[in-house]
mmCIF file of C-alpha atoms in Angstrom:
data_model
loop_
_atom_site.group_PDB
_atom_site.id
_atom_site.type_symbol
_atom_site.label_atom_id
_atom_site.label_comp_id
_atom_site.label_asym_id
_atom_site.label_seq_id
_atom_site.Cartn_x
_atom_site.Cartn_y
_atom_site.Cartn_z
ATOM 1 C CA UNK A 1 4.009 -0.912 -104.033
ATOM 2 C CA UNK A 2 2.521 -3.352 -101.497
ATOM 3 C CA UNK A 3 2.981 -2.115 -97.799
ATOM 4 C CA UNK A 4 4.271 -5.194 -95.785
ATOM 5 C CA UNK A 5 5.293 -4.393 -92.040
ATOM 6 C CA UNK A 6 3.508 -2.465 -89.184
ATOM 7 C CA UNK A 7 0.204 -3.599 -90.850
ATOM 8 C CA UNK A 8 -1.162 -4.748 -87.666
ATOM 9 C CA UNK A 9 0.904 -1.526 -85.173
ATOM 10 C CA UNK A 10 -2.373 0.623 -84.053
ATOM 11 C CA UNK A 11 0.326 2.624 -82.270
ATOM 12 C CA UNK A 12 3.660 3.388 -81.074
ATOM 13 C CA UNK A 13 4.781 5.779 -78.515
ATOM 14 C CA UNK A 14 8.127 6.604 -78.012
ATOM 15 C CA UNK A 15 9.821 5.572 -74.213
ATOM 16 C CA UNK A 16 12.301 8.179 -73.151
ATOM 17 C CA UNK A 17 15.940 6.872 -72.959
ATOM 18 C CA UNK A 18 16.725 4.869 -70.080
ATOM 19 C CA UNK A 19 19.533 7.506 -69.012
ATOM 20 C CA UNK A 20 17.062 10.395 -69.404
ATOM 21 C CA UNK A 21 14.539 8.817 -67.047
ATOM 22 C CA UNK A 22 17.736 7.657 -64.316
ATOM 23 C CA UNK A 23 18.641 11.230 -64.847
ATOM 24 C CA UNK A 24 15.348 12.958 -64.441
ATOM 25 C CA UNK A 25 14.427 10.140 -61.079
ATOM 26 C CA UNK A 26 17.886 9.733 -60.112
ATOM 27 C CA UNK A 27 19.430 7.645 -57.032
ATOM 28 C CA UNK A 28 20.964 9.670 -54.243
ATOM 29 C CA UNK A 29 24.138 7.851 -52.821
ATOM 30 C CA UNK A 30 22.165 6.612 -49.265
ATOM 31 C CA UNK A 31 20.071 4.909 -51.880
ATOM 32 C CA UNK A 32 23.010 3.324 -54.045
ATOM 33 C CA UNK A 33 24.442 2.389 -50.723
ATOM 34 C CA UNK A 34 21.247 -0.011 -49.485
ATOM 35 C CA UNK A 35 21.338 -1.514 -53.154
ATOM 36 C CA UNK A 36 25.280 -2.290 -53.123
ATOM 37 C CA UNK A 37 25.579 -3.364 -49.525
ATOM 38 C CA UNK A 38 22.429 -5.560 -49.697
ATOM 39 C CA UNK A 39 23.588 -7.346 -52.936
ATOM 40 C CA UNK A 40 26.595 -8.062 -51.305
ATOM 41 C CA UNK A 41 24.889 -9.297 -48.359
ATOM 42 C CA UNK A 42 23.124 -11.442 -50.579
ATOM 43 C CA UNK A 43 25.770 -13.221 -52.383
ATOM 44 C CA UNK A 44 27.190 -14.358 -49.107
ATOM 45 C CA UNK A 45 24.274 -15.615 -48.008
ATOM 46 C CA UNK A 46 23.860 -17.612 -51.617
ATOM 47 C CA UNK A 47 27.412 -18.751 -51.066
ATOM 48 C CA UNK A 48 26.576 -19.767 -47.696
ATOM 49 C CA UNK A 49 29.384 -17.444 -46.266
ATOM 50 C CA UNK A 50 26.324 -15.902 -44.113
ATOM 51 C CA UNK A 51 24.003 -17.818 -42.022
ATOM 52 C CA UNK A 52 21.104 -15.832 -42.123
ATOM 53 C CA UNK A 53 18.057 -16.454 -44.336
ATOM 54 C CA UNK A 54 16.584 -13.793 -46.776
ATOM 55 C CA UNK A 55 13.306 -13.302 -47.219
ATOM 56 C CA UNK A 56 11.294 -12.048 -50.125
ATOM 57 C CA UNK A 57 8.150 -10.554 -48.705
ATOM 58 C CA UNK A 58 5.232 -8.427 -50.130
ATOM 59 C CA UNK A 59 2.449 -7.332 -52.304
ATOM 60 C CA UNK A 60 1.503 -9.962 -55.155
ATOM 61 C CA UNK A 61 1.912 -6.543 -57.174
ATOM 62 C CA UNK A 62 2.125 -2.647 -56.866
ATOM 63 C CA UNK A 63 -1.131 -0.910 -57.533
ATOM 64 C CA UNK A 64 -2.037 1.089 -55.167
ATOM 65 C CA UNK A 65 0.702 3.433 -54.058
ATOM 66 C CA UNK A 66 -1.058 4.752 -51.083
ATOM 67 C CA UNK A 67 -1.063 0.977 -49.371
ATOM 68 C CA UNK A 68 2.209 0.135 -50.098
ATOM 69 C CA UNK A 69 3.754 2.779 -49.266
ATOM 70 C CA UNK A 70 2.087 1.786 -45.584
ATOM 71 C CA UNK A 71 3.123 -1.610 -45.773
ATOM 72 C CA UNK A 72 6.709 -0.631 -47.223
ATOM 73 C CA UNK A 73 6.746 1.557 -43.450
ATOM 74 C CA UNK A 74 5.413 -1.130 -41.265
ATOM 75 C CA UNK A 75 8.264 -3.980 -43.229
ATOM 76 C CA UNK A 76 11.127 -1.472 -42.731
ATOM 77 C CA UNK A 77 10.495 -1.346 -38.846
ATOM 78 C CA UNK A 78 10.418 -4.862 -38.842
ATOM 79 C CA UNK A 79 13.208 -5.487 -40.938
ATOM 80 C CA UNK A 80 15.223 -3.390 -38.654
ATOM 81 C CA UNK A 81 14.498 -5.453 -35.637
ATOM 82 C CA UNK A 82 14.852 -9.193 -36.898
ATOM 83 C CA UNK A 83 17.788 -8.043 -39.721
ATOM 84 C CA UNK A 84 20.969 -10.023 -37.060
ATOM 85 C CA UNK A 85 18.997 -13.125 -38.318
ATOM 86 C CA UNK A 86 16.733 -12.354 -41.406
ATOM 87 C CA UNK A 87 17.827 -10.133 -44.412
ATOM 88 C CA UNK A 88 14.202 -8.755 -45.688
ATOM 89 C CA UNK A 89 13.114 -8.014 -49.217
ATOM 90 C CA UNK A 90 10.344 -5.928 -50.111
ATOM 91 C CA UNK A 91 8.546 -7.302 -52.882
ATOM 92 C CA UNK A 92 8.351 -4.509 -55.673
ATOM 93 C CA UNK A 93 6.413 -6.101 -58.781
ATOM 94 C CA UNK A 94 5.617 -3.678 -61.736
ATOM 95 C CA UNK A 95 5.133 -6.605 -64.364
ATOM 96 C CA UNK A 96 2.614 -9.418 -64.191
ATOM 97 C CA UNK A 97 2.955 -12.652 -66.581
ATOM 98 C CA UNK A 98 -0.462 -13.539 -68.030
ATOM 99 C CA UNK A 99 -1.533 -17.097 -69.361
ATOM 100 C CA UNK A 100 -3.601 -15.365 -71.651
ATOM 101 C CA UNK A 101 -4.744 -11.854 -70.957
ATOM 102 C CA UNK A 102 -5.623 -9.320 -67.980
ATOM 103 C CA UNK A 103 -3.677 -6.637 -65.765
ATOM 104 C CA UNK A 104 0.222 -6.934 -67.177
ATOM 105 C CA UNK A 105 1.314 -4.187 -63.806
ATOM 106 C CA UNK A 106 2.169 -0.928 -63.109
ATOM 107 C CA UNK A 107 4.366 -0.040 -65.902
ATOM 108 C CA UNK A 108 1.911 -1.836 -68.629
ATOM 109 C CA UNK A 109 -1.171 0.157 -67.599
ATOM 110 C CA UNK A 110 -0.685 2.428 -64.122
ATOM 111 C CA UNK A 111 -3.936 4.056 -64.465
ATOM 112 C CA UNK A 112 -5.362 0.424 -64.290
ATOM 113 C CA UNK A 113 -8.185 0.961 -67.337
ATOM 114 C CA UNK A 114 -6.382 -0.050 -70.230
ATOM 115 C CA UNK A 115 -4.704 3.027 -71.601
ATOM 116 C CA UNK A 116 -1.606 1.467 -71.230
ATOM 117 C CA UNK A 117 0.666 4.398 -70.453
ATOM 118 C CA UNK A 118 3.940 3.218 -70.354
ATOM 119 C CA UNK A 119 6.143 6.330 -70.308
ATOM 120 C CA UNK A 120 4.045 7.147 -67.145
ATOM 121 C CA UNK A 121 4.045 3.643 -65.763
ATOM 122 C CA UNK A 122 8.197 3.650 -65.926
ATOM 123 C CA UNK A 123 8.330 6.820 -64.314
ATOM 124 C CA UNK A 124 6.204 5.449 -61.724
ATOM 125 C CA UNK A 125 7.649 2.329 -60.937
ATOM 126 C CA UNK A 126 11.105 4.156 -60.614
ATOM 127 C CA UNK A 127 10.147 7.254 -58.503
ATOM 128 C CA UNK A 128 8.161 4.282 -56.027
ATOM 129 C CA UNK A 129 11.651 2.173 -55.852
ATOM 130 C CA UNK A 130 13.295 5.561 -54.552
ATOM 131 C CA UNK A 131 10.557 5.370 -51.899
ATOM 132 C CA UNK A 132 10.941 1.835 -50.746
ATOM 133 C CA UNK A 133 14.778 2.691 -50.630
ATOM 134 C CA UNK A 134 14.164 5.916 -48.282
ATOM 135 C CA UNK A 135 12.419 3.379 -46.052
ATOM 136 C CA UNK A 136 15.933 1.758 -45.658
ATOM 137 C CA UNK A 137 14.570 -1.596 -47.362
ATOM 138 C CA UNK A 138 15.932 -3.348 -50.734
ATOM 139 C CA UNK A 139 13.627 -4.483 -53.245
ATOM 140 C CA UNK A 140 13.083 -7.384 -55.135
ATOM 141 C CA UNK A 141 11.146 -7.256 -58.384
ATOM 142 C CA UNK A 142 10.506 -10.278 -61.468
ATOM 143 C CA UNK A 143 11.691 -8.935 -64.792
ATOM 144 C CA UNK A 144 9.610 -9.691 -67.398
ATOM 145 C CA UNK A 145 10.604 -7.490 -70.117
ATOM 146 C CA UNK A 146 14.151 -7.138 -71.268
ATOM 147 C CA UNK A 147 14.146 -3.784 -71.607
ATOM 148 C CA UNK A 148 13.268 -2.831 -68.056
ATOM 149 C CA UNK A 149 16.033 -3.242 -66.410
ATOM 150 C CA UNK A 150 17.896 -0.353 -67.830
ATOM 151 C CA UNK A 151 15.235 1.972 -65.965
ATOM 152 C CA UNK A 152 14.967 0.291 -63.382
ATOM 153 C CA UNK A 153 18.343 -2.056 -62.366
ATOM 154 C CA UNK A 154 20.035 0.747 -60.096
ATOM 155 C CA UNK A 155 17.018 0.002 -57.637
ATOM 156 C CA UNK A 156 17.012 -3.524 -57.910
ATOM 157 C CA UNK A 157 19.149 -5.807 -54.765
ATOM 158 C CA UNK A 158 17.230 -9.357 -56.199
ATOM 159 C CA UNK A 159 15.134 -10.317 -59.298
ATOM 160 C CA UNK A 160 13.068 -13.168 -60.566
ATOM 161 C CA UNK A 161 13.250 -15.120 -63.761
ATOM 162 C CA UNK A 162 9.141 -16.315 -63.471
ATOM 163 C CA UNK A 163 7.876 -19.654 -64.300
ATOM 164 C CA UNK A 164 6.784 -18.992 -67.800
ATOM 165 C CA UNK A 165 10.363 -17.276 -68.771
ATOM 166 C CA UNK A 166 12.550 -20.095 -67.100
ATOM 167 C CA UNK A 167 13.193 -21.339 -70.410
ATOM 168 C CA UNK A 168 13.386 -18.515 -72.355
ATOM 169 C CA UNK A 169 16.404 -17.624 -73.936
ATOM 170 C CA UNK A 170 16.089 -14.165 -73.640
ATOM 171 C CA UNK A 171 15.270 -14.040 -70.079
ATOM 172 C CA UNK A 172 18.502 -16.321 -69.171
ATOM 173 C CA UNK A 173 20.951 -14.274 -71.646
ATOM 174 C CA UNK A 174 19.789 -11.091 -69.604
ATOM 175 C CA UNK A 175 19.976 -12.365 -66.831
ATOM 176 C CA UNK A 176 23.657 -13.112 -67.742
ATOM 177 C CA UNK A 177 24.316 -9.241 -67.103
ATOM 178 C CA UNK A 178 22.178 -8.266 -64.244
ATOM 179 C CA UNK A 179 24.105 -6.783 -61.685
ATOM 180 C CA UNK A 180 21.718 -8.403 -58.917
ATOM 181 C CA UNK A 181 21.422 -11.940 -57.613
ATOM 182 C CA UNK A 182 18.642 -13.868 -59.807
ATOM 183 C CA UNK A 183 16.159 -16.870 -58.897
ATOM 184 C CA UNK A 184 14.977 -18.886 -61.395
ATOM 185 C CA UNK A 185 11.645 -20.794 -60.506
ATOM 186 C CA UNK A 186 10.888 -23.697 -61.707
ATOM 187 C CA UNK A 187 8.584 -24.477 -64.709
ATOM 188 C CA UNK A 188 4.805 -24.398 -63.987
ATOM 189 C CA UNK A 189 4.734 -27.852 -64.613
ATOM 190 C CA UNK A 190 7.205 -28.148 -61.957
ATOM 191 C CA UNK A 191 10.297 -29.206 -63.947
ATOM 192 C CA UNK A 192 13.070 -28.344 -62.454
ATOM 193 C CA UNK A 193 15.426 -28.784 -65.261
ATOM 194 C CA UNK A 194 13.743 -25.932 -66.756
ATOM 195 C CA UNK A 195 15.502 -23.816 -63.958
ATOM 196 C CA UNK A 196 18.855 -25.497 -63.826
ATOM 197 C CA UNK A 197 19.307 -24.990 -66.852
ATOM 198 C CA UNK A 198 18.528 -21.355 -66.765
ATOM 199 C CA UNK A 199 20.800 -21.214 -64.184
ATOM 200 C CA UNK A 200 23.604 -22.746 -66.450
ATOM 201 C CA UNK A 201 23.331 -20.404 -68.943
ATOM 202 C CA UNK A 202 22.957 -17.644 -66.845
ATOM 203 C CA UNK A 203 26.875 -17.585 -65.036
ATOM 204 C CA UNK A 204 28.016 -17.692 -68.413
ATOM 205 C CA UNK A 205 28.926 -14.891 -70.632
ATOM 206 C CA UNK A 206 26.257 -14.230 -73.408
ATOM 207 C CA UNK A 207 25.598 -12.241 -76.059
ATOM 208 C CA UNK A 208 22.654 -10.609 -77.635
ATOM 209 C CA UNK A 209 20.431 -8.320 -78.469
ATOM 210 C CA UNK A 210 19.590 -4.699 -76.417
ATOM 211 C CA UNK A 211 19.740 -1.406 -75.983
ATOM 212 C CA UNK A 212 22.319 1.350 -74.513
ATOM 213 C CA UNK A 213 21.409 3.513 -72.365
ATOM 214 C CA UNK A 214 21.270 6.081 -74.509
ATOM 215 C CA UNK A 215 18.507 4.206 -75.989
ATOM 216 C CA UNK A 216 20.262 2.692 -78.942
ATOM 217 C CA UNK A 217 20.200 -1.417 -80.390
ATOM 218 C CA UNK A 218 23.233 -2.694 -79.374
ATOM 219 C CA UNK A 219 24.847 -6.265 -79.010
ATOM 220 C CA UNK A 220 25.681 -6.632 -75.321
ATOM 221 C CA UNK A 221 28.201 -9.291 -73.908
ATOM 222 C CA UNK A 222 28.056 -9.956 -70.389
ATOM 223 C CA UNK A 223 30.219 -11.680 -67.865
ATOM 224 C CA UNK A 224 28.156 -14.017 -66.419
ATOM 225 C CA UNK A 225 26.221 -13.654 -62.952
ATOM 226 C CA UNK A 226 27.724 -15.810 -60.027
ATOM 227 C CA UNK A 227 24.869 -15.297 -57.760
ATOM 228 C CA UNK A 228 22.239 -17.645 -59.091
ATOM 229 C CA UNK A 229 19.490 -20.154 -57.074
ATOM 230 C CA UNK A 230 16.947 -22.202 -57.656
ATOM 231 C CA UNK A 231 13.400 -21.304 -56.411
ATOM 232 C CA UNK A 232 10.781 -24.386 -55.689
ATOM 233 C CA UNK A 233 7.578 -23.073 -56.513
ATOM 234 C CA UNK A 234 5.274 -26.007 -57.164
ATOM 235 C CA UNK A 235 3.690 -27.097 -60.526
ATOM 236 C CA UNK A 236 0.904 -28.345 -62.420
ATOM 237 C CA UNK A 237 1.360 -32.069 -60.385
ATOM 238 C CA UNK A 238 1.510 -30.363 -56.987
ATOM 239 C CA UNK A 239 4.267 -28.908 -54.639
ATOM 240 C CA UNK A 240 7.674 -29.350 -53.982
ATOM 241 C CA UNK A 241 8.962 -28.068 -50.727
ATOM 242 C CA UNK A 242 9.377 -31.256 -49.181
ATOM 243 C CA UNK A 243 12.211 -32.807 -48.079
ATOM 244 C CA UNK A 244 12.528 -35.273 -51.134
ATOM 245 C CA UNK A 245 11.982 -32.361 -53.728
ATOM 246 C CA UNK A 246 15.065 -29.951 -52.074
ATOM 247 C CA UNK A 247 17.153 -33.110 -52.090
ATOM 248 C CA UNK A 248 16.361 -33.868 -55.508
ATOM 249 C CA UNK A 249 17.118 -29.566 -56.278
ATOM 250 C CA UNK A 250 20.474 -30.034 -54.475
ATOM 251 C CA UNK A 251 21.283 -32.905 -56.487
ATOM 252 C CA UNK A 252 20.333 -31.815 -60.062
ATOM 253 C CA UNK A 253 22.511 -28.649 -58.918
ATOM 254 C CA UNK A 254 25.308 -30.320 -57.704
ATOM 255 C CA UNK A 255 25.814 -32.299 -60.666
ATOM 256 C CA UNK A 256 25.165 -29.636 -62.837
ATOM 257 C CA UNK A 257 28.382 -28.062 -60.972
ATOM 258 C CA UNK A 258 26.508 -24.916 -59.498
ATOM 259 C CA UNK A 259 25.587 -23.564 -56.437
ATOM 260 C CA UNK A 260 23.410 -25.342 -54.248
ATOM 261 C CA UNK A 261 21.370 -22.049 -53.149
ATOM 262 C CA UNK A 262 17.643 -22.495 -52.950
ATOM 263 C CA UNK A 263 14.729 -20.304 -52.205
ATOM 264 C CA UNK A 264 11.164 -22.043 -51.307
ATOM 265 C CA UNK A 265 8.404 -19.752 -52.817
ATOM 266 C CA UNK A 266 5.142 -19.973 -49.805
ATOM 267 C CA UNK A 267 2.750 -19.144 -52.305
ATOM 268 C CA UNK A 268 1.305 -20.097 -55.769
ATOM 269 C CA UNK A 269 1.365 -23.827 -56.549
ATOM 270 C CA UNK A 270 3.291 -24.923 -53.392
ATOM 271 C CA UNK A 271 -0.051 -23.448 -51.212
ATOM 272 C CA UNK A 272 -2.339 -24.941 -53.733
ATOM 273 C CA UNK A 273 -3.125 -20.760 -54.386
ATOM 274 C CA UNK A 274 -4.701 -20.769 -50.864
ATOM 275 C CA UNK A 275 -3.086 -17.906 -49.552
ATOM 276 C CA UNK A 276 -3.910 -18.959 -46.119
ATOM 277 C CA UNK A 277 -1.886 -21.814 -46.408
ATOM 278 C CA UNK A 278 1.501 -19.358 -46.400
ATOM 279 C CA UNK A 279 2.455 -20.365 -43.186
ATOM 280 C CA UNK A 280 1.824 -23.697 -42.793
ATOM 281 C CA UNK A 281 4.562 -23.764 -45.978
ATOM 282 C CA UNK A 282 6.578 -22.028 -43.911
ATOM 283 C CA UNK A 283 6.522 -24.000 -41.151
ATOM 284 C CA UNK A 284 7.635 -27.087 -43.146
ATOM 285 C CA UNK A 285 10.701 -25.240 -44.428
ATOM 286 C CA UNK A 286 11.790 -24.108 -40.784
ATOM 287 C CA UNK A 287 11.726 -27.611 -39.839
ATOM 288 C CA UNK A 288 13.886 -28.398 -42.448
ATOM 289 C CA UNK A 289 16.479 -25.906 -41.283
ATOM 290 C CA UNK A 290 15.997 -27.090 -37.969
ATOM 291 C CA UNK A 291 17.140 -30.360 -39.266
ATOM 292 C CA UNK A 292 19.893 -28.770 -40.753
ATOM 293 C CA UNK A 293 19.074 -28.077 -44.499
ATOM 294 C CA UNK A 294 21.655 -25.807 -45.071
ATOM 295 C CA UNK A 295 21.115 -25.338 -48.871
ATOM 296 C CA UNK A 296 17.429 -23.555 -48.097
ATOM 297 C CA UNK A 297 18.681 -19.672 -47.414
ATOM 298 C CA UNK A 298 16.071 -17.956 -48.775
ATOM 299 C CA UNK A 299 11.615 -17.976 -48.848
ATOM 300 C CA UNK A 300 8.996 -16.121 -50.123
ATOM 301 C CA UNK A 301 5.934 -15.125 -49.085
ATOM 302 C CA UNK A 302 3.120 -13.146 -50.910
ATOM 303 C CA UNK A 303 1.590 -10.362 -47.862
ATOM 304 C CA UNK A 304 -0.374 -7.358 -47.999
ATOM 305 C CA UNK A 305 -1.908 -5.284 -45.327
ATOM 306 C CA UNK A 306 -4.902 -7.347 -44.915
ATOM 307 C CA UNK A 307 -5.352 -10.784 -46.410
ATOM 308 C CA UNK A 308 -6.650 -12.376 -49.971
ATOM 309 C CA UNK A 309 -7.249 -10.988 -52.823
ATOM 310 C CA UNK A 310 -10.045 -9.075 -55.210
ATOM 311 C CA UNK A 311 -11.609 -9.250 -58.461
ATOM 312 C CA UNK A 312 -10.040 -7.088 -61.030
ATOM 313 C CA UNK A 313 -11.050 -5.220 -63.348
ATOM 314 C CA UNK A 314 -13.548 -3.351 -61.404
ATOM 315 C CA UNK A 315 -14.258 0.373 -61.068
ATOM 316 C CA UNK A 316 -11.579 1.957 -58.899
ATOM 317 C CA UNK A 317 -13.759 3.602 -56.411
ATOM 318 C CA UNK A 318 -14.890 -0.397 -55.375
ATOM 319 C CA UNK A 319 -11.488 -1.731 -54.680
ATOM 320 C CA UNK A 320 -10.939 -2.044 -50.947
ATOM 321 C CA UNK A 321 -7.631 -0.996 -49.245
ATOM 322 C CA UNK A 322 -4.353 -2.702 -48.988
ATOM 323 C CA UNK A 323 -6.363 -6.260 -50.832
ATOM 324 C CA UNK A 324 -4.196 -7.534 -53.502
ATOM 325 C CA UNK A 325 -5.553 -7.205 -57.334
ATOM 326 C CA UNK A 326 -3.346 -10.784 -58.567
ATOM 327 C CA UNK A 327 -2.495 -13.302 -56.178
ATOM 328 C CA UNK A 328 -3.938 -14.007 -52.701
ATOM 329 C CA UNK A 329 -2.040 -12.805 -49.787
ATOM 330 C CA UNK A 330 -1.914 -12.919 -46.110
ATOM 331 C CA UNK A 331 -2.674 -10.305 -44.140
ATOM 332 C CA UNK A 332 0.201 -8.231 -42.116
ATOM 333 C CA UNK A 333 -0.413 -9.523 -38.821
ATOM 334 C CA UNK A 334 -0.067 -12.830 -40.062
ATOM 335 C CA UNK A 335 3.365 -12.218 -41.760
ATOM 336 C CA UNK A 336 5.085 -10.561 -39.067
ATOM 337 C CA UNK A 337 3.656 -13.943 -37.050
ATOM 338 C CA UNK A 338 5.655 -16.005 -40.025
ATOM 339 C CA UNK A 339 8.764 -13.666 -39.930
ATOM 340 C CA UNK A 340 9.126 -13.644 -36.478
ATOM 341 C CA UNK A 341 9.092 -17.271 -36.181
ATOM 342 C CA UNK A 342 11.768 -17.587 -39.035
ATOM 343 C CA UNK A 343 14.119 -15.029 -36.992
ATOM 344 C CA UNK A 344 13.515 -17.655 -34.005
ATOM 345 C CA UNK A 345 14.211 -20.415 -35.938
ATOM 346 C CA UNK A 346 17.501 -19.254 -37.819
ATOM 347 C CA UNK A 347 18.477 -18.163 -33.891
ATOM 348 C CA UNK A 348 18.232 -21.222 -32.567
ATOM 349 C CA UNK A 349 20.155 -23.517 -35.092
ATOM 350 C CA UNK A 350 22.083 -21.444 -37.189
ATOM 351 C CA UNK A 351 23.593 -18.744 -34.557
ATOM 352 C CA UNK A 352 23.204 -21.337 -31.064
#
């Protein structure tokens, strides 16, 4: 008899269930409490109930622990001071999208060299949430796979449907049962509709394919997630944070019947991937809330401790401290420069 599947599986090692690894890292209720009262913030800020802006603010990616657990202490002191105007996200990304191949994150391969140790990389990524939380500071995270949420969710106050999973089914039926607000950027060729219609599908209720907690296939049916917005991150032709391009946003949303909530992404195509040009990005978007562009609640901004980025791979002993591995980033003086300037700005037209 002719053997026909798993001719090309090398391997396969099994993950523990999601509730065994919840249960062996589990949340303590200070924790839970950040998550809940952050997601709530959130989705009055989305609905425009609350004035303030939110910002989504960190490493490019996790991959040194050491580093970002120093730049998770420095963001939670300055969360606390600037949070009557700003509500601060820590980045927390675990999973990187590749065009073609290289470093897929900390779950994929958290020994960086390849072994791809997933088991350990979930158990990672989960205990290090648990940290960020003990600093008093949600997380945001893009979710990649479709099965990471159920390790990870409980930890989660915002998440990112990426540019290359905009249009993917899968990535707008789950986000149909996230318990979190969602962003969906735009395409990378910049479509928007790409995103809208993410967006669409993703307040509705869905159904598909997953698993339990317990580990099992299942057919889940969600509700729908209210808490949707559109994030401008550039594309292949350019960027589009300008004024035109958020009017043009508003107007694809508005028609579409949904809510006119949009985050500009800083970095990637709207900098031209010149990290340094962050804040001039920035800037532009503060003007046009000081103009009165209500719709814009929420940025992003790639930072690390110190600024740009290094080659990767590379022997581990040769990477230098707190320099991203993936994108560019600016350095932390630099971001509490743009943060602090975004607190001024929201004071002075939102709360005068």
């Amino acid at each position: 008899m002719h053997q026909v599947t798993n001719l090309r599986i090398s391997d396969s090692v099994p993950l523990p269930s999601p509730v065994e690894l919840v249960d062996s890292i589990p949340r303590s209720s200070e924790q839970l409490d950040i998550v809940a009262k952050s997601r709530e913030e959130l989705h009055q800020i989305i609905h425009g109930h609350d004035r303030r802006l939110f910002g989504v603010v960190g490493p490019c990616s996790i991959h040194d622990l050491k580093s970002c657990r120093e730049y998770a202490e420095r963001f939670a002191k300055l969360s606390e001071e600037l949070k009557d105007r700003l509500l601060l996200l820590m980045r927390v990304y675990f999973e990187k999208p590749r065009t073609t191949v290289g470093w897929k994150g900390l779950i994929m391969d958290p020994q960086l060299n390849g072994t791809c140790d997933i088991p350990s990389g979930l158990r990672i990524a989960r205990s290090f949430l648990g940290e960020v939380l003990d600093f008093g500071i949600p997380t945001a995270t893009e979710l990649l796979d479709p099965i990471t949420p159920q390790y990870l969710a409980d930890s989660l106050s915002w998440a990112a449907i990426g540019a290359r999973t905009s249009e993917s089914q899968t990535h707008r039926q789950m986000a149909s049962g996230l318990s979190m607000p969602v962003g969906f950027k735009n395409a990378t060729s910049g479509d928007l509709k790409a995103a809208v219609n993410g967006i669409t599908a993703a307040i509705q209720s869905q159904t598909f394919l997953g698993i339990t907690e317990d580990g099992r296939a299942s057919a889940v049916t969600t509700g729908g997630n209210p808490d949707c917005q559109i994030i401008l991150r550039g594309g292949s032709s350019g960027s589009n944070y300008s004024y035109e391009y958020v009017k043009q946003a508003e107007s694809l949303l508005e028609e579409a019947k949904l809510p006119t909530s949009l985050m500009i992404d800083c970095s990637h195509a709207n900098s031209e991937k010149d990290p340094s040009r962050q804040p001039a990005v920035l800037n532009e978007i503060l003007e046009q809330v000081k103009d009165g562009a209500d719709n814009i609640n929420a940025f992003m901004l790639e930072s690390h401790l110190q600024a740009g980025s290094q080659s990767f791979p590379r022997p581990l002993n040769e990477l230098e401290y707190g320099v991203s591995i993936t994108d560019g980033c600016i350095d932390w003086k630099t971001t509490e420069a743009c943060l602090r300037q975004a607190a001024d700005v929201v004071d002075k037209t939102r709360f005068s």
